[in-house]
Coordinates of C-alpha atoms in Angstrom, one line a residue:
M1 CA -149.6 98.7 176.7
N2 CA -147.5 101.8 176.7
L3 CA -146.6 103.4 180.5
N4 CA -145.1 106.3 180.0
Q5 CA -148.3 107.8 178.0
I6 CA -149.8 106.8 181.3
H7 CA -150.3 110.3 183.9
N8 CA -152.2 108.3 187.0
V9 CA -152.9 105.1 188.0
Y10 CA -155.3 103.7 189.9
F11 CA -154.8 101.2 192.8
I12 CA -157.6 100.1 194.2
G13 CA -156.4 97.4 198.1
I14 CA -153.0 99.9 197.7
G15 CA -152.0 98.8 201.3
G16 CA -151.2 95.4 200.2
I17 CA -147.6 95.5 200.7
G18 CA -147.4 94.0 196.9
M19 CA -149.5 96.7 195.4
S20 CA -147.8 99.3 197.3
A21 CA -144.5 98.4 196.4
L22 CA -146.0 99.6 192.7
A23 CA -147.6 102.3 193.9
R24 CA -143.8 104.5 194.8
Y25 CA -142.1 102.8 192.1
F26 CA -144.8 104.7 189.8
Q27 CA -144.3 107.9 192.3
N28 CA -140.9 107.5 192.1
I29 CA -140.8 107.9 188.0
G30 CA -143.7 110.9 188.3
K31 CA -147.1 109.4 187.8
N32 CA -150.1 110.9 189.8
V33 CA -151.5 107.9 192.1
S34 CA -154.2 107.8 194.6
G35 CA -156.3 104.6 195.5
Y36 CA -158.6 102.8 198.1
D37 CA -158.5 100.2 200.3
K38 CA -160.6 98.7 203.3
T39 CA -158.6 99.7 206.0
P40 CA -156.2 101.6 206.4
T41 CA -153.0 100.6 208.5
T42 CA -149.1 100.9 209.1
L43 CA -148.1 101.3 205.5
T44 CA -151.8 103.3 204.1
D45 CA -149.9 105.8 206.6
E46 CA -146.4 106.0 204.9
L47 CA -148.1 106.7 201.1
I48 CA -150.4 109.6 202.5
T49 CA -147.6 111.4 204.1
G50 CA -145.1 110.7 201.2
G51 CA -148.1 112.4 199.2
M52 CA -150.7 110.6 198.1
N53 CA -154.5 110.4 198.2
I54 CA -155.4 107.2 199.8
H55 CA -159.9 106.8 200.6
F56 CA -161.6 103.5 202.4
E57 CA -164.9 103.7 201.6
D58 CA -166.1 101.9 198.0
N59 CA -167.5 105.8 196.8
I60 CA -167.3 106.2 193.4
G61 CA -167.8 110.4 194.4
L62 CA -163.9 109.3 196.2
I63 CA -162.2 109.2 193.7
P64 CA -160.1 112.3 192.3
E65 CA -161.1 113.7 189.7
E66 CA -158.5 113.9 187.5
Y67 CA -158.3 110.5 186.9
Y68 CA -161.6 110.9 185.1
I69 CA -159.0 110.5 181.6
E70 CA -157.9 108.2 179.6
N71 CA -154.5 108.3 180.3
T72 CA -155.2 106.4 183.7
L73 CA -154.2 103.2 184.0
V74 CA -156.0 101.4 187.4
I75 CA -154.3 97.8 189.0
I76 CA -156.2 96.0 190.9
T77 CA -155.1 92.7 193.6
P78 CA -156.7 90.0 193.5
A79 CA -158.9 90.0 197.0
V80 CA -161.4 92.7 195.7
P81 CA -164.6 91.0 195.2
I82 CA -165.7 91.7 192.0
S83 CA -168.8 92.9 193.1
H84 CA -166.5 96.2 194.1
S85 CA -168.9 99.3 192.6
E86 CA -165.0 101.7 191.7
W87 CA -163.5 98.4 189.7
N88 CA -166.9 98.3 188.4
Y89 CA -167.1 101.4 187.4
F90 CA -164.1 101.4 185.4
L91 CA -164.4 98.4 183.7
E92 CA -167.3 100.4 182.6
R93 CA -166.2 103.2 181.3
N94 CA -163.1 100.8 179.1
Y95 CA -160.6 102.3 180.8
V96 CA -157.3 100.0 180.8
V97 CA -158.2 97.8 184.5
K98 CA -154.8 95.0 185.1
K99 CA -153.5 93.3 188.2
R100 CA -150.7 94.7 189.7
A101 CA -149.4 90.3 188.3
E102 CA -150.0 91.7 184.7
V103 CA -148.1 95.0 184.7
L104 CA -144.9 93.9 187.1
G105 CA -144.8 91.4 183.6
I106 CA -145.2 95.0 181.7
I107 CA -142.4 96.4 183.4
T108 CA -140.2 93.7 183.7
K109 CA -140.5 92.8 180.2
D110 CA -138.3 95.5 179.9
T111 CA -135.8 95.3 182.4
F112 CA -133.1 92.7 182.4
C113 CA -135.3 90.4 184.9
F114 CA -134.4 88.5 188.3
A115 CA -137.3 86.7 189.5
V116 CA -137.2 85.2 193.0
A117 CA -139.9 81.2 193.2
G118 CA -140.8 79.2 195.2
T119 CA -143.3 78.6 198.4
H120 CA -141.4 80.0 200.4
G121 CA -138.4 82.0 201.6
K122 CA -139.8 84.8 197.9
T123 CA -139.5 88.3 200.5
T124 CA -136.5 87.9 202.6
T125 CA -134.4 86.6 198.9
S126 CA -135.3 88.6 196.6
S127 CA -134.8 91.3 199.6
I128 CA -130.9 90.2 199.9
L129 CA -130.8 90.4 196.2
G130 CA -132.1 93.6 195.5
H131 CA -130.1 95.3 198.5
I132 CA -126.5 93.5 197.7
L133 CA -127.8 94.9 193.3
F134 CA -127.8 98.2 195.1
E135 CA -124.5 97.8 197.5
S136 CA -123.2 96.4 193.7
G137 CA -124.0 99.7 192.2
V138 CA -126.3 98.6 189.8
D139 CA -128.7 100.0 188.3
V140 CA -131.9 97.8 190.1
T141 CA -135.2 99.0 191.1
A142 CA -137.3 95.7 193.6
F143 CA -140.2 95.1 194.2
L144 CA -140.7 93.3 197.1
G145 CA -143.3 91.6 199.8
G146 CA -142.2 92.9 202.6
I147 CA -140.3 96.4 204.8
V148 CA -136.9 95.9 204.0
E149 CA -135.0 96.6 207.6
N150 CA -132.1 98.7 206.2
Y151 CA -134.4 100.7 203.8
N152 CA -138.0 101.1 206.2
S153 CA -139.0 100.2 202.7
N154 CA -140.9 97.7 200.4
L155 CA -139.7 98.9 197.2
I156 CA -135.5 99.4 196.9
G157 CA -133.5 101.7 194.1
N158 CA -135.3 103.8 191.0
G159 CA -133.8 101.7 188.4
K160 CA -134.1 101.5 184.5
T161 CA -132.9 98.8 183.9
V162 CA -132.8 96.4 186.2
T163 CA -135.6 94.6 188.0
V164 CA -135.9 92.3 191.0
V165 CA -139.9 90.9 192.0
E166 CA -141.3 87.7 194.0
A167 CA -142.7 85.1 191.8
D168 CA -145.4 84.3 193.3
E169 CA -146.7 81.2 192.1
F170 CA -150.4 82.4 194.1
D171 CA -153.4 82.5 190.4
R172 CA -150.8 81.9 188.8
S173 CA -149.0 85.1 188.3
F174 CA -145.8 84.2 188.1
L175 CA -146.5 83.6 184.4
H176 CA -146.7 87.5 183.3
L177 CA -143.3 87.7 184.5
H178 CA -140.8 88.1 181.8
P179 CA -137.1 86.4 184.2
N180 CA -133.6 86.6 182.5
I181 CA -132.1 85.2 185.3
A182 CA -134.7 83.1 188.3
C183 CA -134.8 81.3 191.6
I184 CA -136.8 78.5 192.3
T185 CA -136.6 78.1 196.9
S186 CA -139.5 75.2 197.0
M187 CA -142.2 74.3 196.1
D188 CA -144.2 72.9 198.5
A189 CA -148.2 72.2 198.3
D190 CA -149.7 75.3 198.9
H191 CA -152.8 77.4 197.2
L192 CA -155.0 74.1 197.2
D193 CA -157.8 76.2 197.0
I194 CA -157.1 77.6 193.6
Y195 CA -154.4 74.5 192.0
G196 CA -155.8 71.6 193.6
D197 CA -153.5 69.2 194.0
S198 CA -149.3 69.5 194.4
A199 CA -149.4 68.0 191.2
S200 CA -150.3 71.0 189.5
I201 CA -149.4 73.8 192.0
E202 CA -145.4 71.6 190.3
A203 CA -146.5 72.1 186.7
T204 CA -147.0 75.3 187.0
F205 CA -143.8 75.6 189.0
R206 CA -142.3 73.9 185.6
E207 CA -143.8 76.5 183.6
F208 CA -142.6 79.2 185.0
A209 CA -139.0 77.9 184.5
S210 CA -139.2 77.2 181.1
K211 CA -138.9 80.3 180.8
V212 CA -136.5 80.6 181.4
I213 CA -133.9 79.8 178.1
D214 CA -131.4 79.2 179.6
K215 CA -130.4 76.3 182.3
T216 CA -127.3 78.4 183.6
K217 CA -129.2 81.0 185.3
L218 CA -131.9 79.0 186.9
F219 CA -131.3 78.0 190.8
V220 CA -132.4 75.4 192.3
P221 CA -131.8 74.5 196.4
K222 CA -130.5 70.6 195.4
G223 CA -132.9 67.6 195.2
L224 CA -135.4 69.5 193.8
P225 CA -136.6 68.0 190.4
L226 CA -135.6 70.8 188.0
E227 CA -133.2 71.2 185.6
G228 CA -131.0 74.1 187.2
L229 CA -127.2 75.2 188.4
T230 CA -128.0 73.3 192.7
V231 CA -127.8 75.0 195.7
G232 CA -127.3 73.1 198.7
I233 CA -126.0 73.8 202.2
N234 CA -122.8 70.8 202.9
E235 CA -124.6 69.0 199.9
A236 CA -122.9 68.9 196.2
S237 CA -123.7 71.5 194.3
T238 CA -122.8 74.2 192.4
F239 CA -123.2 76.6 195.2
Q240 CA -122.3 75.3 198.6
A241 CA -122.3 76.4 201.6
Q242 CA -119.7 74.8 203.7
N243 CA -117.5 75.1 207.5
I244 CA -120.6 76.9 209.1
R245 CA -120.0 78.2 212.2
I246 CA -121.7 81.2 214.9
E247 CA -119.5 83.5 215.7
N248 CA -121.7 86.7 217.6
G249 CA -124.6 85.9 216.6
F250 CA -123.9 86.2 212.8
Y251 CA -123.6 83.2 210.8
V252 CA -119.9 82.6 209.4
F253 CA -119.5 80.2 206.7
D254 CA -117.6 78.9 202.9
V255 CA -119.3 79.6 199.5
K256 CA -117.3 77.3 196.8
T257 CA -119.2 78.2 193.3
P258 CA -117.4 77.0 189.9
S259 CA -114.8 79.5 189.9
E260 CA -113.8 80.0 193.4
T261 CA -114.0 79.5 197.2
I262 CA -115.0 82.8 198.9
K263 CA -114.2 82.5 202.2
D264 CA -115.7 83.8 205.6
I265 CA -119.1 85.6 204.9
Q266 CA -120.7 86.1 207.4
F267 CA -125.0 86.0 207.5
G268 CA -126.5 87.8 210.3
L269 CA -130.4 86.2 210.3
P270 CA -130.8 83.7 211.8
G271 CA -131.7 79.4 210.6
R272 CA -131.4 77.2 208.3
H273 CA -133.7 78.7 206.1
N274 CA -132.2 81.9 205.7
L275 CA -128.7 80.8 204.7
M276 CA -130.2 79.1 201.8
N277 CA -131.9 82.2 201.1
A278 CA -128.7 83.6 201.8
L279 CA -127.2 81.7 198.7
M280 CA -129.6 82.2 196.6
A281 CA -129.0 85.1 196.4
L282 CA -125.1 84.7 196.3
A283 CA -125.2 83.2 193.2
M284 CA -127.6 84.5 191.1
A285 CA -125.9 87.7 192.2
K286 CA -122.4 85.6 191.2
T287 CA -123.6 84.7 187.9
Y288 CA -124.7 88.1 187.5
G289 CA -120.7 89.7 187.2
S290 CA -121.6 91.2 190.9
P291 CA -118.1 91.0 192.2
T292 CA -117.4 89.4 195.6
E293 CA -116.1 91.4 197.4
S294 CA -120.2 93.5 197.5
I295 CA -122.1 89.6 197.1
A296 CA -120.2 89.5 200.5
K297 CA -120.7 92.8 202.3
A298 CA -124.3 93.0 201.1
L299 CA -124.7 90.3 203.1
A300 CA -122.8 91.3 206.1
S301 CA -124.7 94.1 206.3
F302 CA -128.6 92.7 205.8
K303 CA -130.5 93.8 208.6
G304 CA -133.2 91.5 207.4
V305 CA -136.8 92.3 206.6
Q306 CA -140.0 93.2 209.0
R307 CA -142.0 90.2 210.4
R308 CA -139.7 87.4 209.2
F309 CA -138.3 86.5 212.6
S310 CA -138.3 90.4 213.0
Y311 CA -137.2 91.3 217.1
Q312 CA -139.2 92.6 218.6
I313 CA -137.0 92.6 222.1
K314 CA -134.0 91.5 222.9
T315 CA -132.2 91.4 225.9
R316 CA -131.5 88.7 228.8
D317 CA -134.2 88.0 230.4
L318 CA -136.5 87.9 227.3
V319 CA -137.0 87.5 223.9
Y320 CA -139.7 88.6 221.6
I321 CA -139.8 87.7 217.5
D322 CA -142.5 88.0 215.3
D323 CA -142.4 86.1 212.0
Y324 CA -145.3 85.8 209.2
A325 CA -144.9 82.0 208.5
H326 CA -148.3 81.0 207.6
H327 CA -147.4 77.3 205.9
P328 CA -146.0 74.3 208.5
T329 CA -143.0 74.7 206.3
E330 CA -142.5 77.7 207.5
I331 CA -143.3 77.4 210.8
N332 CA -140.5 74.5 211.7
A333 CA -138.5 76.7 209.7
V334 CA -138.7 79.4 212.1
H335 CA -138.5 76.2 215.6
Q336 CA -135.4 75.4 214.2
A337 CA -134.0 79.6 213.8
V338 CA -135.1 79.8 217.2
S339 CA -133.6 76.2 219.0
E340 CA -130.7 77.0 217.2
L341 CA -130.2 80.2 219.3
Y342 CA -131.5 79.3 222.4
P343 CA -131.4 75.7 222.8
N344 CA -133.3 74.6 226.9
Q345 CA -135.4 78.0 227.2
K346 CA -138.7 77.4 226.9
V347 CA -140.7 79.1 224.1
L348 CA -143.7 80.6 224.0
A349 CA -145.2 80.5 220.1
I350 CA -149.2 82.6 219.4
F351 CA -150.5 81.9 215.8
Q352 CA -153.1 83.2 213.8
P353 CA -153.6 80.4 210.7
H354 CA -154.3 82.3 207.8
L355 CA -157.0 81.5 205.8
F356 CA -160.1 78.6 205.9
S357 CA -158.4 76.4 203.3
R358 CA -154.9 76.6 204.0
T359 CA -156.3 75.3 207.9
K360 CA -157.7 72.7 206.3
D361 CA -155.2 71.4 204.1
F362 CA -152.5 71.8 206.1
G363 CA -154.4 70.5 209.7
A364 CA -152.5 68.0 210.5
D365 CA -149.0 69.7 209.4
F366 CA -150.5 72.3 211.3
A367 CA -150.7 70.4 214.4
K368 CA -147.2 69.1 214.3
S369 CA -145.0 71.9 213.6
L370 CA -147.1 74.1 216.6
S371 CA -146.8 71.1 219.1
Q372 CA -142.9 71.1 218.3
F373 CA -142.7 74.6 220.1
D374 CA -143.1 74.2 224.9
E375 CA -146.4 76.3 225.0
I376 CA -149.3 77.2 222.6
I377 CA -151.4 80.4 221.7
L378 CA -154.1 79.8 219.1
L379 CA -155.7 82.7 217.5
D380 CA -159.2 82.5 215.4
I381 CA -158.6 82.4 212.0
Y382 CA -158.2 85.5 209.3
P383 CA -160.1 84.9 207.3
A384 CA -158.4 87.1 203.9
R385 CA -160.3 86.3 200.6
E386 CA -162.2 83.1 202.6
L387 CA -165.5 83.1 203.8
P388 CA -165.8 80.0 206.5
L389 CA -165.4 76.2 206.8
E390 CA -168.3 74.6 207.8
G391 CA -166.4 71.9 210.5
I392 CA -162.5 74.6 210.5
T393 CA -162.0 77.1 213.2
S394 CA -159.3 77.2 215.3
S395 CA -160.6 74.7 218.2
W396 CA -160.4 72.3 215.1
L397 CA -156.7 73.0 214.7
L398 CA -156.4 72.8 218.4
S399 CA -158.2 69.2 219.2
K400 CA -155.1 67.9 216.4
M401 CA -152.1 69.1 218.5
E402 CA -150.5 66.7 220.9
N403 CA -149.5 69.2 223.2
N404 CA -150.2 69.8 226.8
H405 CA -149.9 74.0 226.4
K406 CA -152.2 75.1 224.1
K407 CA -155.4 77.1 224.4
L408 CA -157.6 79.2 222.0
V409 CA -158.1 82.6 223.1
S410 CA -159.6 85.8 221.7
K411 CA -157.6 88.8 221.0
N412 CA -159.1 90.9 223.7
D413 CA -158.0 87.9 226.4
L414 CA -154.3 86.7 224.7
I415 CA -152.0 89.8 226.3
P416 CA -152.9 88.7 229.7
S417 CA -152.7 84.8 228.6
I418 CA -148.6 86.2 227.0
L419 CA -149.0 88.0 230.8
E420 CA -149.7 84.5 232.3
S421 CA -146.3 82.6 230.5
D422 CA -143.5 82.3 232.4
A423 CA -141.4 81.9 229.0
K424 CA -138.7 83.8 228.0
I425 CA -138.6 83.3 224.1
I426 CA -142.0 84.7 222.5
I427 CA -143.6 84.6 219.2
T428 CA -145.8 85.9 217.4
I429 CA -146.5 84.1 214.2
G430 CA -148.4 84.0 211.0
A431 CA -149.8 86.9 208.1
G432 CA -153.2 87.7 209.1
D433 CA -153.3 91.5 210.7
I434 CA -151.8 89.5 213.6
G435 CA -149.4 91.8 212.4
E436 CA -150.8 95.1 213.4
L437 CA -150.9 93.7 216.7
V438 CA -147.3 93.6 217.6
S439 CA -146.2 96.9 218.8
T440 CA -149.3 96.5 221.6
I441 CA -148.6 92.5 222.3
K442 CA -144.6 95.3 223.0
A443 CA -145.1 97.6 224.6
A444 CA -147.4 95.3 227.8
L445 CA -144.2 92.4 228.3
L446 CA -141.7 95.8 228.4

């Protein structure tokens, strides 16, 4: 498929974080871009303001007339049901219809591709890497799964020769990519509704790893059972962070590389998991050939990704943080970061579980990770693409938590419940529509 011959690109599910990055890319290279999504969001508002025609009703009559031509590419998200009338309209008329992952595969095949894989840390690691490469003057485009604060966008750059992509294991999407340099941040079990068990997901990660022919271009955390160069914190690795301290709210650390020791790197995102993300991005950029000075400067200036330990309020008397964590390992990382930053402070965590299947598969682990916080408010499960599972509810999850300061509330009762607490540290956690509540919570707390 030759993208140069495509005039129009139509997205079904254009408001998704990954889909919208692709939409921005195609608009940047001169294509006409339109699409459908189920509900308006801040992201779709931004796309409309940028000139895209977007509607929110599954109605063939709302597809712009100029898209009824042969040179139209239709891109769908896996979340769209097979009954979707617009999708079926294009299929029945033999339009070129591709999944987002397939289109990324086409784009990356003709570029030098950095692929960031792993069940945790993909968005932050790929965002840091994209920022380093862009700041180093590389002709890069980075397709990201979050809004990077430095650019207020999920797309960095407009390059034609180098790409950075999140290699998503969901639906085995990352097997469409053509990585030249890659990393795998973790292989924890997730998406068991698709994979069935942890052995299957590990086998798929190994298949992805095999796409990187030169194993000196594949990076893995120390201890992960994959062949590649190792990255670690205070342990013998190819790239090793050491002499770690906190100064003025920044991590300051040294990195031992195969060729040198880089001294006094500054990085502002809290938590050991983010330190690991930064180290992974540094290793990939350094191996590619980015200058040490540019890497250090970019790490110091990186402001983070929205909904990744994102400060909403930061005063002496009150801190409100919002985070996308939706897996027990990620919740543990949030707890580690907040404990390191605010020792001996009471922390209230508000969590919205994401998917019935994930809640069922990791119920005991969710209960254990959430129970570490001083107080917990639980919202109902966000279903996303799923139908309910019998017996799997937030009440069921709440019953598993060993914490006396826990309660289940509705969205309507959330603000009063938050205001009842005397906690000085408040964190909202989850990958559902809890992100749409952040501005309301912030306004109520101020």
